[in-house]
PDB file of C-alpha atoms in Angstrom:
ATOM      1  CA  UNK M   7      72.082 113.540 125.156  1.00  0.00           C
ATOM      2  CA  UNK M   8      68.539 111.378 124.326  1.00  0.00           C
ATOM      3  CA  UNK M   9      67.642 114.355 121.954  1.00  0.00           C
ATOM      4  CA  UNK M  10      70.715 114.545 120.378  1.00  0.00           C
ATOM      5  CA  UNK M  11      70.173 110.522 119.901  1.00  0.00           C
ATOM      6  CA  UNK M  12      66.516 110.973 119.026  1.00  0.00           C
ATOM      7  CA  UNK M  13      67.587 113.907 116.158  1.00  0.00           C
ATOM      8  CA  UNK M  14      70.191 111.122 114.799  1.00  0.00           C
ATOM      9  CA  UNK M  15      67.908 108.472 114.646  1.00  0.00           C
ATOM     10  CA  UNK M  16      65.249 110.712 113.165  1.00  0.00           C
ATOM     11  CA  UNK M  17      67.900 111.843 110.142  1.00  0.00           C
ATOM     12  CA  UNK M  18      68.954 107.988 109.744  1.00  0.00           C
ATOM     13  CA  UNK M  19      65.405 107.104 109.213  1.00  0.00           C
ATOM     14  CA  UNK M  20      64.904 109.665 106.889  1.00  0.00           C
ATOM     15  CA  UNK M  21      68.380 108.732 105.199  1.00  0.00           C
ATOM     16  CA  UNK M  22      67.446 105.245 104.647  1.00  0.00           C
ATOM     17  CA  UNK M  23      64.130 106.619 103.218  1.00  0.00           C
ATOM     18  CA  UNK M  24      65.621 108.095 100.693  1.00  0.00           C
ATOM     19  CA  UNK M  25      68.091 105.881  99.774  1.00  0.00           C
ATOM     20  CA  UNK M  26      65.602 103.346  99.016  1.00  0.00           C
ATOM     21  CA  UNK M  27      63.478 105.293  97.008  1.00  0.00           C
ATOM     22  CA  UNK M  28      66.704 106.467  95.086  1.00  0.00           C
ATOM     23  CA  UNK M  29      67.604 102.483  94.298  1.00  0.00           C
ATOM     24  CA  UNK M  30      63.766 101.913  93.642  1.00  0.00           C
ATOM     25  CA  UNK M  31      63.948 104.887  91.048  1.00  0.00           C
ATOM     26  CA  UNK M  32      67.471 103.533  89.410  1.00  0.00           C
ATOM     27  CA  UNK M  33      66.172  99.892  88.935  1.00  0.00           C
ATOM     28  CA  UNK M  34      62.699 101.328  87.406  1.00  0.00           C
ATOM     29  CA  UNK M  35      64.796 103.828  84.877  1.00  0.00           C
ATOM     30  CA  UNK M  36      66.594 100.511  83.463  1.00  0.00           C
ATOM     31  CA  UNK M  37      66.235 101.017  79.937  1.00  0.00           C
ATOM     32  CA  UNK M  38      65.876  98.027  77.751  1.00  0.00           C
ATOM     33  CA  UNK M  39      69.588  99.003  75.276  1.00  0.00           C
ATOM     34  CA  UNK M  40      70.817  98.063  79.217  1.00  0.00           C
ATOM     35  CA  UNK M  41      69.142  94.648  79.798  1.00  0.00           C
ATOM     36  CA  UNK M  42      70.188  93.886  76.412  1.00  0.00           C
ATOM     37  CA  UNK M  43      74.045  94.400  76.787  1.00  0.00           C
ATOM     38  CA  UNK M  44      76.051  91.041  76.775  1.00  0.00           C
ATOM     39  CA  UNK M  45      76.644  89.304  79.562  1.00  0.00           C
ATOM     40  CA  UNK M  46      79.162  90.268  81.940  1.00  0.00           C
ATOM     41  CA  UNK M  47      78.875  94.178  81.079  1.00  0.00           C
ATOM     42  CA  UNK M  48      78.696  96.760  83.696  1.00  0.00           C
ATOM     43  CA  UNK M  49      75.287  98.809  83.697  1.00  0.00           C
ATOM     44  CA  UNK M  50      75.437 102.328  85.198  1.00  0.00           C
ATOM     45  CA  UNK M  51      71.820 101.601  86.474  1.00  0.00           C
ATOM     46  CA  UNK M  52      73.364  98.289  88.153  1.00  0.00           C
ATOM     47  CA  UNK M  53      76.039 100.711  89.770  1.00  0.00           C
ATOM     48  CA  UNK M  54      73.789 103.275  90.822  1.00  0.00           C
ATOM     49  CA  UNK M  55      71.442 100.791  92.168  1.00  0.00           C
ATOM     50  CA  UNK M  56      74.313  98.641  94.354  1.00  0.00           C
ATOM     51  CA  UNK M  57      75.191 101.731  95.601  1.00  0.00           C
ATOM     52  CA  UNK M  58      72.105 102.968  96.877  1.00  0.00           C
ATOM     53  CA  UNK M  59      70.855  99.785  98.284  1.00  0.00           C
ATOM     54  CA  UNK M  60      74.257  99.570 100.155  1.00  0.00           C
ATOM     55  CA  UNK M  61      73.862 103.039 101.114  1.00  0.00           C
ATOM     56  CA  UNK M  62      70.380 101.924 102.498  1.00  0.00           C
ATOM     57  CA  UNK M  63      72.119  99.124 104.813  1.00  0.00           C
ATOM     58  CA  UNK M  64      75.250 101.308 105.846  1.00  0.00           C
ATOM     59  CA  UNK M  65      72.221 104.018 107.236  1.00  0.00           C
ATOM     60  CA  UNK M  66      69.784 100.927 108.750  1.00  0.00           C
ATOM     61  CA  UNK M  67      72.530 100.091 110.682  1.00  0.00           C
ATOM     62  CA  UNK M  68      73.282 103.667 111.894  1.00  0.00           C
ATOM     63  CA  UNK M  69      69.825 103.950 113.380  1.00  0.00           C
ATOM     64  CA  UNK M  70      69.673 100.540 114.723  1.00  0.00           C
ATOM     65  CA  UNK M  71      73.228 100.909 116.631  1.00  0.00           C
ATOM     66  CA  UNK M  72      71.527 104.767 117.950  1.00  0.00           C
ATOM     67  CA  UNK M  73      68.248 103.065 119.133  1.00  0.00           C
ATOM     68  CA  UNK M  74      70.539  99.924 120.901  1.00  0.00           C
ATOM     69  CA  UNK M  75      71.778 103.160 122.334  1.00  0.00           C
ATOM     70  CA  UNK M  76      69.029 105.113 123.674  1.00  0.00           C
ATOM     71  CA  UNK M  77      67.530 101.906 124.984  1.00  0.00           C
ATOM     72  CA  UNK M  78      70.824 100.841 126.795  1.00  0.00           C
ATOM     73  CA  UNK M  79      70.933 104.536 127.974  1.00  0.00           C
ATOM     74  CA  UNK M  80      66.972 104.306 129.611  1.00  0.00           C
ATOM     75  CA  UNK M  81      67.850 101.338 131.224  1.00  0.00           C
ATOM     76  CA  UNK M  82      70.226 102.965 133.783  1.00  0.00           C
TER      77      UNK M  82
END
């Protein structure tokens, strides 16, 4: 069971890794046509970057919840 946990945490980890550096790559490919659109318009870059930043939270919280596991799990 811990190395099933341990495996889970591992892949959230590297999950949230790479959701970061996807959101750090969108916000550093915003192009200047974008920051000049008026105000109130929907970037793509803006999207993609919401989403992978919220993708980055959604898998933070998957690890944290497994390693509130494994150390609930050690302490019986």
């Amino acid at each position: 069971m811990n190395t099933i946990l341990v495996i889970a945490l591992i892949l959230a980890m590297a999950a949230t890794l790479f959701a970061l550096i996807r959101g750090i790559i969108a916000f550093l490919q915003t192009t200047k046509e974008e920051l000049n659109l008026p105000e109130g318009t929907v970037r793509p870059s803006s999207l993609k970057q919401n989403k992978m930043m919220l993708n980055r939270i959604l898998f933070q919280a998957a690890a944290i919840i497994i390693v509130a596991i494994l150390l609930l799990s050690k302490g019986h």
